Amino acid sequence: MAENHPVRSRGLALAVLCAASLMVVLDSSIVAVALPAIQADLGFTPAGLSWVVTAYLVAFGGLLLISGRLGDLIGRRRVFLGGLGLFTLASLVAGLSETAGLLVVSRFVQGVGGALASAVVLGMIVTMYPEPRARAKAIGVYSFTQAAGASIGLIAGGALTQALNWHWTFYVNLPIGVAALLLAVRVVSPDRGTGLRAGVDVLGALLVTAAVMLGVYGVSSSAWGALAAAAVLLAAFAVRQAKARTPLLPLRLFRIRAVTGANVVMVLMVAGMLGFQFVTALYLQQVLGLDALRTGVAFLPVPLVIAVASLGFADRLAARFGPRTVLPAGLGLVVVGLLLLTRVSGSYFADVLPPLLLMGLGAGVAIPALMGLAMTDVADADAGVASGLINTTQQVGAAIGTAVLAAAAASRTESLGALDHREALAAGFRLAYGVSAAFLIAAVVLGGLVLGRRTRRAAVAPEVCAAGQAR
């Protein structure tokens, strides 16, 4: 059953949960513009430098699913507080790092803490807001932190690195993390999990964690052996979940069309949109010649437009037309923006800014609709694992998109090596934008096929069915 929360206290609790979630999302991008300074200071090799990002992504992506289920079992508040504390402590160690090895290890631990904290947030919000209109508004606030966090991270990373030094891209987490911890203890209501009495699917947890970690590493590093091993482990995990008495990921969730469709769309949408941000950051610096700070500022219109849409009117659109209608319309605007970028020719205000505004508007209405669909008809007992699942697919999509778009741009640029280098780079980025658009078009098509009609009956947890029969 959903918990009762006074309106004022649950509003403050929502703010705390979203602030913590934003901090975790920021950390995946805030370091990006500081990488050259980190390399120069700590002596990273070019290949080793990628582990500053990869170590975080591997731990974060690999542990989201088990973190969500752990919240269902022992209480989401407890998991959230533990993860937030670990993330904040690891941020301090990362900022103090004076060797490459210590920084990579602390980044991995940051990923562990980030997974624990963020995996349960959406599930906590859904149970705090049982009323449809209030839930849609709350999910809109949460979606803003997810959609705009990467862009805000680029801005903050550029400003901190240029004004202070790279250490502050980690130190900035300390006041936010400590404040969020103190407030969460006071305003986030304790919850009781279903308990560990029935046992935990340890084998399933090991299989899926190893599969996602190897998958994220394989995509990020183009390691085909790791990708093959990830596929085998994922297949073994699916078999295990079908047979386990207490599965980590109950397969009944995938009988809910909205849950299945939302996760498919999430992988494709994030692959296109997060990959686009990576490509655009390179375009602004390597083709237009912007420095780190100005590159971050160039992204500023995106979170502003997303904020206006997701916090201003996305919930009203979803209530008026339904999320299944709002989602493809928003994704369609993103597709148009990406197609316009395939014609980019060198002017930020004429060629880059208009598509950015269009994409921000589309994302601002599409992402809250998608997050809401991902939790549609999910029983309270499964809210944590459903929240962890949509976050996992988000990370998988980010890894796939960044790797595919980077490879496409580099291949096209290399094939045009005889041209002016800057023009060859621009041609590679234009191709990458086309690939991004293809990801989004696939999301619209597949989403329409899976989400085309409403689920007739919710899939509920077995204990809920048993309670109903007893009554």
CSV table of C-alpha atoms in Angstrom, one decimal:
chain,number,residue,atom,x,y,z
A,1,MET,CA,0.0,0.0,0.0
A,2,ALA,CA,1.1,3.5,-0.7
A,3,GLU,CA,2.2,5.5,2.4
A,4,ASN,CA,0.4,8.6,3.6
A,5,HIS,CA,2.6,11.7,3.6
A,6,PRO,CA,1.5,15.3,4.6
A,7,VAL,CA,1.6,17.5,1.5
A,8,ARG,CA,4.3,19.8,2.9
A,9,SER,CA,6.6,17.1,4.1
A,10,ARG,CA,6.3,15.0,0.9
A,11,GLY,CA,7.0,18.1,-1.2
A,12,LEU,CA,10.2,18.7,0.8
A,13,ALA,CA,11.0,15.0,0.6
A,14,LEU,CA,10.6,15.2,-3.2
A,15,ALA,CA,13.0,18.1,-3.3
A,16,VAL,CA,15.6,16.2,-1.3
A,17,LEU,CA,15.3,13.0,-3.5
A,18,CYS,CA,15.6,15.0,-6.7
A,19,ALA,CA,18.5,17.1,-5.4
A,20,ALA,CA,20.4,13.9,-4.6
A,21,SER,CA,19.4,12.3,-7.9
A,22,LEU,CA,20.6,15.4,-9.8
A,23,MET,CA,24.0,15.3,-8.0
A,24,VAL,CA,24.5,11.7,-9.1
A,25,VAL,CA,23.5,12.5,-12.7
A,26,LEU,CA,25.8,15.5,-12.7
A,27,ASP,CA,28.7,13.3,-11.8
A,28,SER,CA,28.5,11.3,-15.0
A,29,SER,CA,29.2,14.4,-17.1
A,30,ILE,CA,30.7,17.1,-14.8
A,31,VAL,CA,34.1,15.3,-15.1
A,32,ALA,CA,34.1,15.2,-18.9
A,33,VAL,CA,35.4,18.8,-19.5
A,34,ALA,CA,38.0,18.3,-16.7
A,35,LEU,CA,39.6,15.3,-18.3
A,36,PRO,CA,42.5,17.2,-20.0
A,37,ALA,CA,43.4,18.9,-16.7
A,38,ILE,CA,43.2,15.5,-14.8
A,39,GLN,CA,45.4,13.9,-17.4
A,40,ALA,CA,48.1,16.6,-17.2
A,41,ASP,CA,48.0,16.7,-13.3
A,42,LEU,CA,48.0,12.9,-12.6
A,43,GLY,CA,49.9,11.6,-15.6
A,44,PHE,CA,47.2,9.4,-17.1
A,45,THR,CA,48.0,7.7,-20.4
A,46,PRO,CA,45.4,8.4,-23.1
A,47,ALA,CA,44.0,4.9,-22.7
A,48,GLY,CA,44.0,5.0,-18.9
A,49,LEU,CA,42.2,8.4,-18.9
A,50,SER,CA,39.0,6.8,-20.1
A,51,TRP,CA,38.8,4.8,-16.9
A,52,VAL,CA,38.0,8.0,-15.0
A,53,VAL,CA,34.6,7.8,-16.8
A,54,THR,CA,34.4,4.0,-17.4
A,55,ALA,CA,35.0,3.0,-13.7
A,56,TYR,CA,32.0,5.1,-12.7
A,57,LEU,CA,29.7,3.9,-15.4
A,58,VAL,CA,30.6,0.2,-14.9
A,59,ALA,CA,29.8,0.3,-11.2
A,60,PHE,CA,26.8,2.5,-11.6
A,61,GLY,CA,25.2,0.6,-14.4
A,62,GLY,CA,26.0,-2.8,-13.1
A,63,LEU,CA,24.5,-2.3,-9.6
A,64,LEU,CA,21.3,-0.4,-10.4
A,65,LEU,CA,19.0,-3.4,-10.7
A,66,ILE,CA,20.2,-5.2,-7.6
A,67,SER,CA,20.1,-1.9,-5.7
A,68,GLY,CA,16.4,-1.4,-6.7
A,69,ARG,CA,15.5,-4.9,-5.5
A,70,LEU,CA,17.4,-4.4,-2.3
A,71,GLY,CA,15.3,-1.4,-1.6
A,72,ASP,CA,12.1,-3.5,-2.0
A,73,LEU,CA,13.5,-6.0,0.5
A,74,ILE,CA,15.1,-3.9,3.3
A,75,GLY,CA,13.5,-0.5,2.7
A,76,ARG,CA,14.1,2.1,0.0
A,77,ARG,CA,14.9,4.9,2.5
A,78,ARG,CA,17.6,2.8,4.1
A,79,VAL,CA,19.2,2.0,0.7
A,80,PHE,CA,19.0,5.6,-0.4
A,81,LEU,CA,20.7,7.0,2.7
A,82,GLY,CA,23.4,4.4,2.6
A,83,GLY,CA,24.1,5.0,-1.1
A,84,LEU,CA,24.1,8.8,-0.6
A,85,GLY,CA,26.6,8.6,2.3
A,86,LEU,CA,28.9,6.3,0.3
A,87,PHE,CA,28.7,8.6,-2.8
A,88,THR,CA,29.5,11.7,-0.8
A,89,LEU,CA,32.5,10.1,1.0
A,90,ALA,CA,33.9,8.7,-2.3
A,91,SER,CA,33.6,12.2,-3.8
A,92,LEU,CA,35.8,13.5,-1.0
A,93,VAL,CA,38.4,10.9,-1.7
A,94,ALA,CA,38.3,11.5,-5.5
A,95,GLY,CA,38.9,15.2,-4.9
A,96,LEU,CA,41.8,14.5,-2.6
A,97,SER,CA,43.4,12.0,-5.1
A,98,GLU,CA,47.0,12.6,-6.0
A,99,THR,CA,47.5,9.4,-8.0
A,100,ALA,CA,45.7,8.0,-11.0
A,101,GLY,CA,45.0,4.7,-9.3
A,102,LEU,CA,43.3,6.3,-6.3
A,103,LEU,CA,41.1,8.4,-8.5
A,104,VAL,CA,39.9,5.4,-10.6
A,105,VAL,CA,39.1,3.4,-7.4
A,106,SER,CA,37.2,6.3,-5.9
A,107,ARG,CA,35.3,6.8,-9.1
A,108,PHE,CA,34.2,3.1,-8.9
A,109,VAL,CA,33.1,3.5,-5.3
A,110,GLN,CA,31.2,6.7,-6.4
A,111,GLY,CA,29.4,4.5,-9.0
A,112,VAL,CA,28.4,2.0,-6.2
A,113,GLY,CA,27.0,4.7,-4.0
A,114,GLY,CA,25.3,6.4,-6.9
A,115,ALA,CA,23.6,3.2,-7.9
A,116,LEU,CA,22.3,2.6,-4.4
A,117,ALA,CA,21.0,6.1,-4.0
A,118,SER,CA,19.4,6.6,-7.4
A,119,ALA,CA,17.9,3.2,-8.1
A,120,VAL,CA,15.2,3.6,-5.5
A,121,VAL,CA,14.3,7.3,-6.0
A,122,LEU,CA,11.6,6.8,-8.7
A,123,GLY,CA,10.0,4.0,-6.6
A,124,MET,CA,9.9,6.2,-3.6
A,125,ILE,CA,8.3,9.0,-5.5
A,126,VAL,CA,5.6,6.7,-6.9
A,127,THR,CA,4.6,5.4,-3.5
A,128,MET,CA,4.6,8.9,-2.0
A,129,TYR,CA,2.3,10.2,-4.7
A,130,PRO,CA,-0.6,7.8,-5.3
A,131,GLU,CA,-2.9,10.5,-6.9
A,132,PRO,CA,-2.4,10.4,-10.7
A,133,ARG,CA,-2.2,14.2,-11.2
A,134,ALA,CA,0.1,14.8,-8.3
A,135,ARG,CA,2.2,11.8,-9.3
A,136,ALA,CA,2.6,13.2,-12.9
A,137,LYS,CA,3.8,16.5,-11.5
A,138,ALA,CA,6.3,14.8,-9.2
A,139,ILE,CA,7.6,12.6,-12.0
A,140,GLY,CA,8.0,15.8,-14.1
A,141,VAL,CA,10.3,17.3,-11.4
A,142,TYR,CA,12.3,14.0,-11.2
A,143,SER,CA,12.5,13.8,-15.0
A,144,PHE,CA,14.0,17.3,-15.1
A,145,THR,CA,16.8,16.2,-13.0
A,146,GLN,CA,17.4,13.2,-15.3
A,147,ALA,CA,17.1,15.0,-18.6
A,148,ALA,CA,18.9,18.2,-17.7
A,149,GLY,CA,21.5,16.8,-15.4
A,150,ALA,CA,24.1,16.0,-18.1
A,151,SER,CA,23.9,19.5,-19.6
A,152,ILE,CA,24.1,21.2,-16.2
A,153,GLY,CA,27.1,18.9,-15.5
A,154,LEU,CA,28.9,20.2,-18.6
A,155,ILE,CA,28.3,23.8,-17.5
A,156,ALA,CA,29.4,23.2,-13.9
A,157,GLY,CA,32.4,21.2,-15.0
A,158,GLY,CA,33.6,23.9,-17.3
A,159,ALA,CA,33.1,26.7,-14.8
A,160,LEU,CA,34.8,24.8,-11.9
A,161,THR,CA,37.7,23.6,-13.9
A,162,GLN,CA,38.4,27.0,-15.4
A,163,ALA,CA,37.8,29.1,-12.3
A,164,LEU,CA,39.4,26.7,-9.7
A,165,ASN,CA,40.7,23.3,-10.6
A,166,TRP,CA,39.5,19.8,-11.5
A,167,HIS,CA,39.4,18.8,-7.8
A,168,TRP,CA,36.3,20.9,-7.3
A,169,THR,CA,34.3,18.9,-9.8
A,170,PHE,CA,34.3,16.3,-6.9
A,171,TYR,CA,34.3,18.7,-3.9
A,172,VAL,CA,31.1,20.3,-5.1
A,173,ASN,CA,29.3,17.1,-4.1
A,174,LEU,CA,30.2,17.5,-0.5
A,175,PRO,CA,27.9,20.3,0.7
A,176,ILE,CA,25.0,18.9,-1.5
A,177,GLY,CA,25.5,15.4,-0.2
A,178,VAL,CA,25.7,16.3,3.4
A,179,ALA,CA,22.7,18.6,3.3
A,180,ALA,CA,20.7,16.0,1.4
A,181,LEU,CA,21.6,13.4,4.0
A,182,LEU,CA,20.6,15.5,7.0
A,183,LEU,CA,17.3,16.6,5.4
A,184,ALA,CA,16.5,13.1,4.2
A,185,VAL,CA,16.8,11.7,7.7
A,186,ARG,CA,14.2,14.2,8.8
A,187,VAL,CA,11.7,14.4,5.9
A,188,VAL,CA,11.8,11.1,4.1
A,189,SER,CA,9.5,8.7,5.9
A,190,PRO,CA,10.8,5.3,6.8
A,191,ASP,CA,9.4,2.4,4.9
A,192,ARG,CA,9.3,-1.4,5.5
A,193,GLY,CA,10.5,-3.7,2.8
A,194,THR,CA,9.1,-7.1,2.2
A,195,GLY,CA,12.0,-8.6,4.2
A,196,LEU,CA,14.8,-11.0,3.6
A,197,ARG,CA,13.0,-14.0,5.1
A,198,ALA,CA,12.2,-15.6,1.8
A,199,GLY,CA,15.9,-15.3,0.7
A,200,VAL,CA,17.7,-13.3,-1.8
A,201,ASP,CA,18.6,-14.5,-5.3
A,202,VAL,CA,22.3,-14.2,-4.9
A,203,LEU,CA,23.1,-16.1,-8.1
A,204,GLY,CA,20.8,-13.9,-10.1
A,205,ALA,CA,22.4,-10.8,-8.6
A,206,LEU,CA,25.9,-12.0,-9.5
A,207,LEU,CA,24.8,-12.9,-13.1
A,208,VAL,CA,23.1,-9.6,-13.9
A,209,THR,CA,25.7,-7.4,-12.2
A,210,ALA,CA,28.5,-9.1,-14.1
A,211,ALA,CA,26.5,-9.0,-17.3
A,212,VAL,CA,25.8,-5.3,-17.2
A,213,MET,CA,29.3,-4.4,-16.0
A,214,LEU,CA,30.9,-6.4,-18.8
A,215,GLY,CA,28.3,-4.9,-21.3
A,216,VAL,CA,29.0,-1.3,-20.3
A,217,TYR,CA,32.8,-1.9,-20.4
A,218,GLY,CA,32.5,-3.8,-23.7
A,219,VAL,CA,30.5,-1.0,-25.4
A,220,SER,CA,32.7,1.8,-23.9
A,221,SER,CA,36.0,0.1,-24.9
A,222,SER,CA,34.8,-1.8,-28.1
A,223,ALA,CA,35.8,-5.1,-26.4
A,224,TRP,CA,33.9,-7.8,-28.4
A,225,GLY,CA,34.9,-10.5,-26.0
A,226,ALA,CA,33.4,-8.7,-23.1
A,227,LEU,CA,30.2,-8.1,-25.0
A,228,ALA,CA,29.9,-11.8,-25.9
A,229,ALA,CA,30.5,-12.8,-22.3
A,230,ALA,CA,27.8,-10.2,-21.2
A,231,ALA,CA,25.3,-11.7,-23.7
A,232,VAL,CA,25.9,-15.2,-22.3
A,233,LEU,CA,25.6,-14.0,-18.7
A,234,LEU,CA,22.4,-12.1,-19.5
A,235,ALA,CA,20.8,-15.2,-21.0
A,236,ALA,CA,21.8,-17.2,-18.0
A,237,PHE,CA,20.2,-14.5,-15.8
A,238,ALA,CA,16.9,-14.8,-17.7
A,239,VAL,CA,16.9,-18.6,-17.2
A,240,ARG,CA,17.6,-18.1,-13.6
A,241,GLN,CA,14.8,-15.6,-13.1
A,242,ALA,CA,12.3,-18.0,-14.7
A,243,LYS,CA,13.2,-20.7,-12.2
A,244,ALA,CA,14.2,-18.9,-9.0
A,245,ARG,CA,11.8,-19.0,-6.0
A,246,THR,CA,12.5,-15.4,-5.2
A,247,PRO,CA,13.8,-13.8,-8.4
A,248,LEU,CA,15.8,-10.6,-8.4
A,249,LEU,CA,13.8,-9.3,-11.4
A,250,PRO,CA,10.3,-10.9,-11.5
A,251,LEU,CA,9.6,-11.7,-15.1
A,252,ARG,CA,5.9,-10.8,-14.5
A,253,LEU,CA,6.9,-7.2,-14.8
A,254,PHE,CA,7.5,-7.7,-18.5
A,255,ARG,CA,3.9,-8.8,-18.9
A,256,ILE,CA,3.0,-5.2,-18.3
A,257,ARG,CA,3.2,-3.7,-21.8
A,258,ALA,CA,3.9,-0.2,-20.5
A,259,VAL,CA,6.9,-1.4,-18.5
A,260,THR,CA,8.3,-3.4,-21.4
A,261,GLY,CA,7.7,-0.6,-23.9
A,262,ALA,CA,9.1,2.1,-21.7
A,263,ASN,CA,12.4,0.3,-21.2
A,264,VAL,CA,12.8,-0.4,-24.9
A,265,VAL,CA,12.2,3.2,-25.7
A,266,MET,CA,14.5,4.4,-22.9
A,267,VAL,CA,17.5,2.4,-24.3
A,268,LEU,CA,17.0,3.9,-27.8
A,269,MET,CA,16.1,7.4,-26.7
A,270,VAL,CA,19.1,7.8,-24.4
A,271,ALA,CA,21.4,6.2,-27.0
A,272,GLY,CA,20.5,9.1,-29.3
A,273,MET,CA,20.3,11.9,-26.8
A,274,LEU,CA,23.3,11.2,-24.6
A,275,GLY,CA,25.4,10.3,-27.6
A,276,PHE,CA,24.3,13.6,-29.1
A,277,GLN,CA,25.5,15.6,-26.1
A,278,PHE,CA,28.9,13.9,-26.3
A,279,VAL,CA,29.2,14.7,-30.0
A,280,THR,CA,28.0,18.2,-29.6
A,281,ALA,CA,30.6,19.0,-26.9
A,282,LEU,CA,33.3,17.8,-29.3
A,283,TYR,CA,31.8,19.8,-32.2
A,284,LEU,CA,31.7,23.0,-30.2
A,285,GLN,CA,35.3,22.7,-29.1
A,286,GLN,CA,37.0,21.1,-32.1
A,287,VAL,CA,35.1,22.8,-34.9
A,288,LEU,CA,33.8,26.1,-33.4
A,289,GLY,CA,36.9,26.5,-31.2
A,290,LEU,CA,35.0,27.2,-27.9
A,291,ASP,CA,36.9,26.6,-24.6
A,292,ALA,CA,35.6,24.4,-21.7
A,293,LEU,CA,33.6,27.2,-20.0
A,294,ARG,CA,32.0,28.5,-23.2
A,295,THR,CA,31.1,24.9,-24.3
A,296,GLY,CA,29.3,24.4,-21.0
A,297,VAL,CA,27.4,27.8,-21.4
A,298,ALA,CA,26.5,26.8,-25.0
A,299,PHE,CA,24.4,23.9,-23.5
A,300,LEU,CA,22.6,26.2,-21.0
A,301,PRO,CA,19.4,26.6,-23.2
A,302,VAL,CA,18.8,22.9,-23.1
A,303,PRO,CA,18.2,22.5,-19.3
A,304,LEU,CA,16.3,25.8,-19.3
A,305,VAL,CA,13.8,24.6,-22.0
A,306,ILE,CA,13.6,21.2,-20.4
A,307,ALA,CA,12.7,22.9,-17.0
A,308,VAL,CA,10.0,25.0,-18.6
A,309,ALA,CA,8.4,22.0,-20.3
A,310,SER,CA,8.8,19.3,-17.7
A,311,LEU,CA,8.0,21.5,-14.7
A,312,GLY,CA,5.6,23.8,-16.4
A,313,PHE,CA,3.1,21.9,-18.6
A,314,ALA,CA,4.2,18.3,-19.2
A,315,ASP,CA,1.9,16.9,-16.5
A,316,ARG,CA,-1.1,18.8,-18.0
A,317,LEU,CA,-0.3,17.5,-21.5
A,318,ALA,CA,-0.1,13.9,-20.1
A,319,ALA,CA,-3.4,14.4,-18.3
A,320,ARG,CA,-5.1,15.9,-21.3
A,321,PHE,CA,-3.9,13.6,-24.1
A,322,GLY,CA,-2.3,10.6,-22.2
A,323,PRO,CA,1.4,9.7,-22.0
A,324,ARG,CA,1.1,7.3,-24.9
A,325,THR,CA,0.3,10.3,-27.2
A,326,VAL,CA,2.6,12.8,-25.6
A,327,LEU,CA,5.7,10.5,-25.7
A,328,PRO,CA,5.9,10.0,-29.5
A,329,ALA,CA,5.0,13.7,-30.1
A,330,GLY,CA,7.9,14.8,-27.8
A,331,LEU,CA,10.3,12.3,-29.4
A,332,GLY,CA,9.3,13.6,-32.8
A,333,LEU,CA,10.5,17.1,-31.9
A,334,VAL,CA,13.8,15.6,-30.9
A,335,VAL,CA,14.1,13.8,-34.2
A,336,VAL,CA,13.5,17.1,-36.1
A,337,GLY,CA,16.2,18.8,-34.1
A,338,LEU,CA,18.7,16.1,-34.8
A,339,LEU,CA,17.9,16.1,-38.5
A,340,LEU,CA,18.5,19.8,-38.5
A,341,LEU,CA,21.9,19.3,-37.0
A,342,THR,CA,22.9,17.0,-39.8
A,343,ARG,CA,23.1,20.2,-41.9
A,344,VAL,CA,25.2,22.1,-39.4
A,345,SER,CA,27.8,24.3,-41.1
A,346,GLY,CA,29.7,26.3,-38.4
A,347,SER,CA,27.5,28.9,-36.7
A,348,TYR,CA,26.3,28.3,-33.2
A,349,PHE,CA,23.4,30.8,-33.2
A,350,ALA,CA,22.2,29.9,-36.7
A,351,ASP,CA,22.9,26.1,-36.9
A,352,VAL,CA,23.2,24.7,-33.3
A,353,LEU,CA,21.0,26.8,-31.0
A,354,PRO,CA,17.6,26.3,-32.8
A,355,PRO,CA,17.9,22.5,-32.8
A,356,LEU,CA,19.0,22.6,-29.2
A,357,LEU,CA,15.8,24.5,-28.2
A,358,LEU,CA,13.6,22.1,-30.2
A,359,MET,CA,15.2,19.1,-28.6
A,360,GLY,CA,14.9,20.5,-25.1
A,361,LEU,CA,11.2,21.1,-25.7
A,362,GLY,CA,10.7,17.6,-27.0
A,363,ALA,CA,12.7,15.9,-24.2
A,364,GLY,CA,10.9,18.0,-21.5
A,365,VAL,CA,7.5,16.5,-22.4
A,366,ALA,CA,8.6,13.1,-23.5
A,367,ILE,CA,10.8,12.0,-20.6
A,368,PRO,CA,8.1,12.6,-17.8
A,369,ALA,CA,5.7,10.6,-20.0
A,370,LEU,CA,8.2,7.8,-20.4
A,371,MET,CA,9.1,7.7,-16.7
A,372,GLY,CA,5.4,7.5,-15.8
A,373,LEU,CA,4.8,4.7,-18.2
A,374,ALA,CA,7.8,2.8,-16.8
A,375,MET,CA,6.0,2.6,-13.4
A,376,THR,CA,2.4,2.0,-14.7
A,377,ASP,CA,0.5,-0.8,-13.0
A,378,VAL,CA,3.6,-1.8,-11.0
A,379,ALA,CA,2.8,-3.2,-7.6
A,380,ASP,CA,4.2,-1.3,-4.6
A,381,ALA,CA,6.3,-4.4,-3.7
A,382,ASP,CA,8.0,-4.2,-7.1
A,383,ALA,CA,8.4,-0.4,-7.3
A,384,GLY,CA,12.1,-0.5,-6.3
A,385,VAL,CA,13.1,-3.1,-8.9
A,386,ALA,CA,11.0,-1.3,-11.6
A,387,SER,CA,12.8,1.9,-10.8
A,388,GLY,CA,16.2,0.2,-10.9
A,389,LEU,CA,15.3,-1.4,-14.2
A,390,ILE,CA,14.5,1.9,-16.0
A,391,ASN,CA,17.7,3.4,-14.6
A,392,THR,CA,19.7,0.4,-15.8
A,393,THR,CA,18.3,0.6,-19.4
A,394,GLN,CA,19.1,4.3,-19.3
A,395,GLN,CA,22.8,3.6,-18.5
A,396,VAL,CA,22.9,0.9,-21.1
A,397,GLY,CA,21.5,3.3,-23.7
A,398,ALA,CA,24.0,6.0,-22.7
A,399,ALA,CA,27.0,3.6,-23.2
A,400,ILE,CA,25.7,2.3,-26.5
A,401,GLY,CA,24.9,5.7,-27.9
A,402,THR,CA,28.2,7.3,-26.9
A,403,ALA,CA,30.3,4.4,-28.3
A,404,VAL,CA,28.3,4.1,-31.6
A,405,LEU,CA,28.2,7.8,-32.3
A,406,ALA,CA,31.9,8.3,-31.4
A,407,ALA,CA,32.8,5.4,-33.8
A,408,ALA,CA,30.6,6.8,-36.6
A,409,ALA,CA,32.1,10.3,-36.3
A,410,ALA,CA,35.7,9.0,-36.1
A,411,SER,CA,35.2,6.7,-39.1
A,412,ARG,CA,33.7,9.4,-41.3
A,413,THR,CA,36.4,11.9,-40.4
A,414,GLU,CA,39.2,9.4,-41.1
A,415,SER,CA,37.7,8.6,-44.5
A,416,LEU,CA,37.8,12.3,-45.4
A,417,GLY,CA,41.4,12.8,-44.3
A,418,ALA,CA,42.4,14.6,-47.5
A,419,LEU,CA,40.0,17.5,-46.7
A,420,ASP,CA,40.6,20.3,-44.3
A,421,HIS,CA,40.8,18.8,-40.9
A,422,ARG,CA,38.1,21.0,-39.4
A,423,GLU,CA,35.7,20.2,-42.3
A,424,ALA,CA,36.4,16.5,-42.0
A,425,LEU,CA,35.6,16.7,-38.3
A,426,ALA,CA,32.3,18.5,-39.0
A,427,ALA,CA,31.4,15.9,-41.6
A,428,GLY,CA,31.9,13.2,-39.0
A,429,PHE,CA,29.8,14.9,-36.5
A,430,ARG,CA,27.0,15.5,-39.1
A,431,LEU,CA,26.9,11.7,-39.7
A,432,ALA,CA,26.7,11.1,-35.9
A,433,TYR,CA,23.7,13.4,-35.7
A,434,GLY,CA,22.0,11.3,-38.4
A,435,VAL,CA,22.7,8.1,-36.4
A,436,SER,CA,21.3,9.8,-33.3
A,437,ALA,CA,18.1,10.6,-35.3
A,438,ALA,CA,17.9,6.9,-36.4
A,439,PHE,CA,18.0,5.8,-32.7
A,440,LEU,CA,15.1,8.2,-31.9
A,441,ILE,CA,13.1,7.1,-35.0
A,442,ALA,CA,13.5,3.5,-33.9
A,443,ALA,CA,12.3,4.5,-30.4
A,444,VAL,CA,9.1,6.1,-31.9
A,445,VAL,CA,8.4,3.1,-34.1
A,446,LEU,CA,9.1,0.4,-31.5
A,447,GLY,CA,7.4,2.4,-28.7
A,448,GLY,CA,4.3,2.7,-30.9
A,449,LEU,CA,4.2,-1.0,-31.5
A,450,VAL,CA,4.6,-2.0,-27.8
A,451,LEU,CA,2.8,0.9,-26.2
A,452,GLY,CA,0.0,1.2,-28.8
A,453,ARG,CA,-2.7,-0.1,-26.5
A,454,ARG,CA,-3.4,0.1,-22.8
A,455,THR,CA,-2.8,-2.9,-20.6
A,456,ARG,CA,-6.1,-4.3,-19.5
A,457,ARG,CA,-5.0,-5.7,-16.2
A,458,ALA,CA,-2.1,-4.8,-13.9
A,459,ALA,CA,0.5,-7.4,-13.1
A,460,VAL,CA,0.6,-7.5,-9.3
A,461,ALA,CA,3.0,-9.1,-6.9
A,462,PRO,CA,2.0,-12.7,-5.7
A,463,GLU,CA,1.6,-11.5,-2.1
A,464,VAL,CA,-0.9,-8.9,-3.3
A,465,CYS,CA,-2.9,-11.7,-5.1
A,466,ALA,CA,-2.8,-13.9,-2.0
A,467,ALA,CA,-4.1,-11.1,0.2
A,468,GLY,CA,-6.9,-10.5,-2.2
A,469,GLN,CA,-7.9,-14.2,-2.2
A,470,ALA,CA,-7.8,-14.2,1.6
A,471,ARG,CA,-10.3,-11.3,1.7
